[in-house]
Tab-separated table of C-alpha atoms in Angstrom:
chain	number	residue	atom	x	y	z
B	251	ALA	CA	119.632	163.645	96.727
B	252	GLN	CA	117.597	164.298	98.905
B	253	SER	CA	113.639	163.118	99.772
B	254	VAL	CA	110.772	163.236	101.694
B	255	THR	CA	108.275	161.181	102.538
B	256	GLN	CA	105.649	161.748	104.918
B	257	LEU	CA	103.066	158.838	105.998
B	258	GLY	CA	99.588	159.007	105.599
B	259	SER	CA	98.421	161.383	103.445
B	260	HIS	CA	95.567	162.390	105.200
B	261	VAL	CA	94.923	162.744	109.037
B	262	SER	CA	91.502	163.244	111.147
B	263	VAL	CA	91.848	164.255	114.554
B	264	SER	CA	89.150	165.381	116.642
B	265	GLU	CA	89.549	169.557	118.572
B	266	GLY	CA	91.540	168.962	121.561
B	267	ALA	CA	93.564	165.303	120.611
B	268	LEU	CA	97.303	164.985	119.664
B	269	VAL	CA	98.333	165.744	116.449
B	270	LEU	CA	100.871	163.800	114.577
B	271	LEU	CA	102.321	164.220	111.355
B	272	ARG	CA	105.203	162.522	110.244
B	273	CYS	CA	108.135	162.868	107.921
B	274	ASN	CA	111.182	161.043	107.017
B	275	TYR	CA	113.909	162.095	104.577
B	276	SER	CA	116.955	160.932	103.328
B	277	SER	CA	119.874	162.530	102.859
B	278	SER	CA	123.282	162.465	101.552
B	279	VAL	CA	124.378	165.118	103.325
B	280	PRO	CA	123.305	167.113	107.256
B	281	PRO	CA	119.780	168.272	106.343
B	282	TYR	CA	118.083	171.510	106.895
B	283	LEU	CA	114.833	170.432	107.863
B	284	PHE	CA	111.080	172.589	106.950
B	285	TRP	CA	107.126	172.194	108.326
B	286	TYR	CA	105.608	174.275	106.201
B	287	VAL	CA	101.154	174.197	106.429
B	288	GLN	CA	99.099	175.343	103.448
B	289	TYR	CA	95.074	176.919	103.954
B	290	PRO	CA	92.771	176.144	100.295
B	291	ASN	CA	94.106	178.483	97.112
B	292	GLN	CA	96.935	179.621	99.003
B	293	GLY	CA	100.822	179.479	99.378
B	294	LEU	CA	102.972	177.868	101.840
B	295	GLN	CA	103.369	179.294	105.444
B	296	LEU	CA	106.546	178.569	107.064
B	297	LEU	CA	105.751	177.041	110.667
B	298	LEU	CA	109.288	175.941	112.268
B	299	LYS	CA	112.761	174.929	110.401
B	300	TYR	CA	115.506	172.944	111.840
B	301	THR	CA	119.086	174.144	111.332
B	302	SER	CA	121.836	172.215	112.968
B	303	ALA	CA	120.894	174.100	116.249
B	304	ALA	CA	118.867	172.332	119.126
B	305	THR	CA	117.614	168.886	117.388
B	306	LEU	CA	113.510	169.876	118.912
B	307	VAL	CA	112.318	172.648	117.376
B	308	LYS	CA	109.583	174.779	118.081
B	309	GLY	CA	107.186	176.654	115.802
B	310	ILE	CA	104.690	179.042	115.287
B	311	ASN	CA	101.210	177.926	116.931
B	312	GLY	CA	101.834	175.501	118.943
B	313	PHE	CA	103.941	173.141	116.727
B	314	GLU	CA	107.080	170.889	117.139
B	315	ALA	CA	109.407	169.202	116.078
B	316	GLU	CA	111.571	167.031	116.635
B	317	PHE	CA	115.126	165.851	114.592
B	318	LYS	CA	115.853	162.681	115.640
B	319	LYS	CA	119.528	161.984	112.630
B	320	SER	CA	119.063	158.101	113.798
B	321	GLU	CA	115.592	157.700	112.761
B	322	THR	CA	116.148	160.178	109.647
B	323	SER	CA	113.092	162.120	111.406
B	324	PHE	CA	111.458	165.214	111.874
B	325	HIS	CA	107.866	164.199	113.001
B	326	LEU	CA	105.615	167.622	113.530
B	327	THR	CA	103.587	167.106	116.295
B	328	LYS	CA	100.890	169.944	118.606
B	329	PRO	CA	99.390	168.812	121.347
B	330	SER	CA	96.002	170.375	121.022
B	331	ALA	CA	94.263	170.546	118.106
B	332	HIS	CA	92.605	173.108	117.565
B	333	MET	CA	89.830	173.894	114.255
B	334	SER	CA	92.011	175.931	112.713
B	335	ASP	CA	94.774	173.622	111.726
B	336	ALA	CA	92.744	172.577	109.403
B	337	ALA	CA	95.245	172.536	106.670
B	338	GLU	CA	97.743	170.657	104.485
B	339	TYR	CA	101.616	169.905	106.112
B	340	PHE	CA	104.648	169.803	104.310
B	341	CYS	CA	107.878	168.286	105.230
B	342	ALA	CA	110.689	169.647	103.334
B	343	VAL	CA	114.425	169.137	103.251
B	344	THR	CA	117.547	171.424	102.393
B	345	SER	CA	121.070	170.308	102.105
B	346	ASN	CA	122.712	172.524	104.518
B	347	SER	CA	125.121	174.030	102.014
B	348	GLY	CA	122.711	176.534	101.293
B	349	TYR	CA	122.709	176.216	97.597
B	350	SER	CA	120.065	173.711	97.881
B	351	THR	CA	116.772	173.724	96.055
B	352	LEU	CA	113.719	173.106	98.748
B	353	THR	CA	112.605	168.524	98.226
B	354	PHE	CA	108.985	168.669	99.228
B	355	GLY	CA	107.081	165.432	101.171
B	356	LYS	CA	103.799	164.582	99.345
B	357	GLY	CA	101.659	166.524	102.031
B	358	THR	CA	99.235	165.080	104.937
B	359	MET	CA	96.061	166.532	104.915
B	360	LEU	CA	94.737	167.774	108.409
B	361	LEU	CA	91.522	167.409	109.318
B	362	VAL	CA	89.959	168.129	112.707
B	363	SER	CA	87.036	167.108	113.333
B	364	PRO	CA	84.734	169.511	116.444
Y	142	ASP	CA	108.146	193.506	104.897
Y	143	THR	CA	105.208	193.110	102.222
Y	144	GLY	CA	106.154	189.224	102.068
Y	145	VAL	CA	106.168	187.488	98.258
Y	146	SER	CA	103.434	188.671	95.605
Y	147	GLN	CA	102.591	187.411	92.596
Y	148	ASN	CA	100.724	188.118	89.603
Y	149	PRO	CA	98.135	187.163	88.918
Y	150	ARG	CA	96.876	184.762	91.214
Y	151	HIS	CA	94.479	182.930	88.703
Y	152	LYS	CA	94.919	182.617	84.831
Y	153	ILE	CA	93.091	180.720	82.360
Y	154	THR	CA	94.244	180.092	79.571
Y	155	LYS	CA	93.463	177.935	75.960
Y	156	ARG	CA	95.868	175.871	74.615
Y	157	GLY	CA	98.149	177.227	72.586
Y	158	GLN	CA	98.363	180.098	73.884
Y	159	ASN	CA	101.002	182.069	75.799
Y	160	VAL	CA	101.427	182.781	79.151
Y	161	THR	CA	103.899	185.035	81.305
Y	162	PHE	CA	103.721	185.665	85.830
Y	163	ARG	CA	105.655	188.145	87.422
Y	164	CYS	CA	107.243	187.409	91.617
Y	165	ASP	CA	108.099	190.330	93.503
Y	166	PRO	CA	110.394	188.997	96.169
Y	167	ILE	CA	110.388	190.335	99.388
Y	168	SER	CA	112.920	194.076	99.034
Y	169	GLU	CA	116.268	193.044	100.452
Y	170	HIS	CA	115.929	188.809	99.487
Y	171	ASN	CA	119.139	188.026	96.994
Y	172	ARG	CA	117.647	184.585	96.045
Y	173	LEU	CA	114.089	183.533	93.761
Y	174	TYR	CA	113.345	180.456	93.069
Y	175	TRP	CA	111.038	179.142	91.584
Y	176	TYR	CA	107.764	176.007	92.170
Y	177	ARG	CA	105.677	174.502	90.560
Y	178	GLN	CA	102.552	172.393	92.693
Y	179	THR	CA	100.395	169.991	90.982
Y	180	LEU	CA	96.618	168.386	92.382
Y	181	GLY	CA	97.431	166.374	95.863
Y	182	GLN	CA	101.364	166.574	94.937
Y	183	GLY	CA	104.224	169.059	96.969
Y	184	PRO	CA	105.862	171.656	95.295
Y	185	GLU	CA	108.163	171.085	92.334
Y	186	PHE	CA	111.503	172.723	92.224
Y	187	LEU	CA	111.691	174.606	88.669
Y	188	THR	CA	114.354	177.519	88.765
Y	189	TYR	CA	116.371	179.477	90.716
Y	190	PHE	CA	118.563	182.630	90.758
Y	191	GLN	CA	121.041	184.258	92.969
Y	192	ASN	CA	120.487	188.146	91.668
Y	193	GLU	CA	119.888	188.586	88.139
Y	194	ALA	CA	121.900	184.972	87.538
Y	195	GLN	CA	119.933	181.677	87.337
Y	196	LEU	CA	121.379	179.283	89.232
Y	197	GLU	CA	119.866	175.972	88.454
Y	198	LYS	CA	116.976	174.396	86.059
Y	199	SER	CA	115.752	171.413	86.953
Y	200	ARG	CA	114.904	169.239	83.544
Y	201	LEU	CA	111.268	169.569	84.253
Y	202	LEU	CA	111.533	173.236	82.805
Y	203	SER	CA	110.943	172.494	78.991
Y	204	ASP	CA	111.988	174.330	76.435
Y	205	ARG	CA	108.837	176.452	76.079
Y	206	PHE	CA	109.216	177.385	79.985
Y	207	SER	CA	111.845	180.508	80.252
Y	208	ALA	CA	112.784	182.410	82.821
Y	209	GLU	CA	114.144	186.264	84.222
Y	210	ARG	CA	115.591	188.499	86.579
Y	211	PRO	CA	116.067	191.461	85.444
Y	212	LYS	CA	118.353	193.568	87.625
Y	213	GLY	CA	117.948	190.203	90.552
Y	214	SER	CA	114.719	192.091	91.504
Y	215	PHE	CA	111.327	190.590	90.053
Y	216	SER	CA	110.958	187.742	88.310
Y	217	THR	CA	108.568	186.963	85.281
Y	218	LEU	CA	108.151	182.871	84.285
Y	219	GLU	CA	106.324	182.807	80.957
Y	220	ILE	CA	105.638	179.939	79.665
Y	221	GLN	CA	104.752	179.480	75.256
Y	222	ARG	CA	102.207	176.815	73.606
Y	223	THR	CA	101.014	175.954	76.912
Y	224	GLU	CA	99.652	172.402	77.109
Y	225	GLN	CA	97.004	170.879	79.453
Y	226	GLY	CA	99.220	168.978	81.794
Y	227	ASP	CA	101.311	172.815	82.254
Y	228	SER	CA	97.913	173.495	84.633
Y	229	ALA	CA	98.943	173.656	88.121
Y	230	MET	CA	99.858	176.531	91.038
Y	231	TYR	CA	103.234	177.828	90.390
Y	232	LEU	CA	104.956	179.238	93.435
Y	233	CYS	CA	107.875	182.022	94.147
Y	234	ALA	CA	109.863	182.311	97.287
Y	235	SER	CA	112.565	184.073	97.918
Y	236	SER	CA	115.515	184.555	100.137
Y	237	LEU	CA	118.623	185.634	101.559
Y	238	ALA	CA	121.484	183.352	101.176
Y	239	GLY	CA	124.855	183.963	103.017
Y	240	SER	CA	123.655	185.449	106.577
Y	241	GLY	CA	124.408	182.512	108.809
Y	242	SER	CA	122.676	179.639	108.753
Y	243	GLU	CA	119.843	180.738	110.290
Y	244	GLY	CA	118.983	182.820	107.159
Y	245	MET	CA	120.411	179.592	104.967
Y	246	GLY	CA	117.090	177.346	103.557
Y	247	THR	CA	114.705	179.395	105.350
Y	248	GLN	CA	112.351	180.260	101.533
Y	249	TYR	CA	109.187	182.453	102.413
Y	250	PHE	CA	106.320	181.305	99.628
Y	251	GLY	CA	104.085	183.932	97.729
Y	252	PRO	CA	100.561	183.360	97.517
Y	253	GLY	CA	101.109	181.297	93.786
Y	254	THR	CA	99.338	182.014	90.494
Y	255	ARG	CA	96.983	179.169	89.751
Y	256	LEU	CA	97.046	178.319	86.147
Y	257	THR	CA	94.344	176.451	84.053
Y	258	VAL	CA	94.773	175.330	80.607
Y	259	LEU	CA	91.627	174.867	79.008
């Protein structure tokens, strides 16, 4: 069984500040991990993914995430927040068998103030 | 590549009515997934297809729900005798299986269909 925990349903930052969204996973098999972003009334857009290659993964819009097996974490960061980053972010896990569905966390709403 | 499309984008219905949603995946993708997302929650898996075969169904998928993917292209999700608890965003995603580690498990989502049951 797999699960994802996202700490903090809401995170508030000022424009230009560091963004850190936390994700911890539980998986009995080596995982693939994903971050998706969702803007209001829209579907999910893939930000980045970890598929057992490099542990530091760079994604779109300046985001990156680091896979830490010892901490079972996959936190999402961005050095400098932009107003357009305000959205809901979801961490998801699947097994690396390629035949599994995604299990999502409950999401973290990122609020960016000027 | 036109992305995953879903229709309709919004559906308002009365309790007890039947509704049907359509999903058109990315053209070369052989896998298609349905998820449901309620307010304040992440998407929850409902079912998925590989080509035309329905390979897995979640226990969330009650017998009022049925999904099809004839000919392995578009898919429909039907809800019979809708209940207020069915109100949610229904998301469709597609992926390409068997393309190596970079392709496996990467699902691309459509914009969703928001269902409101009155």
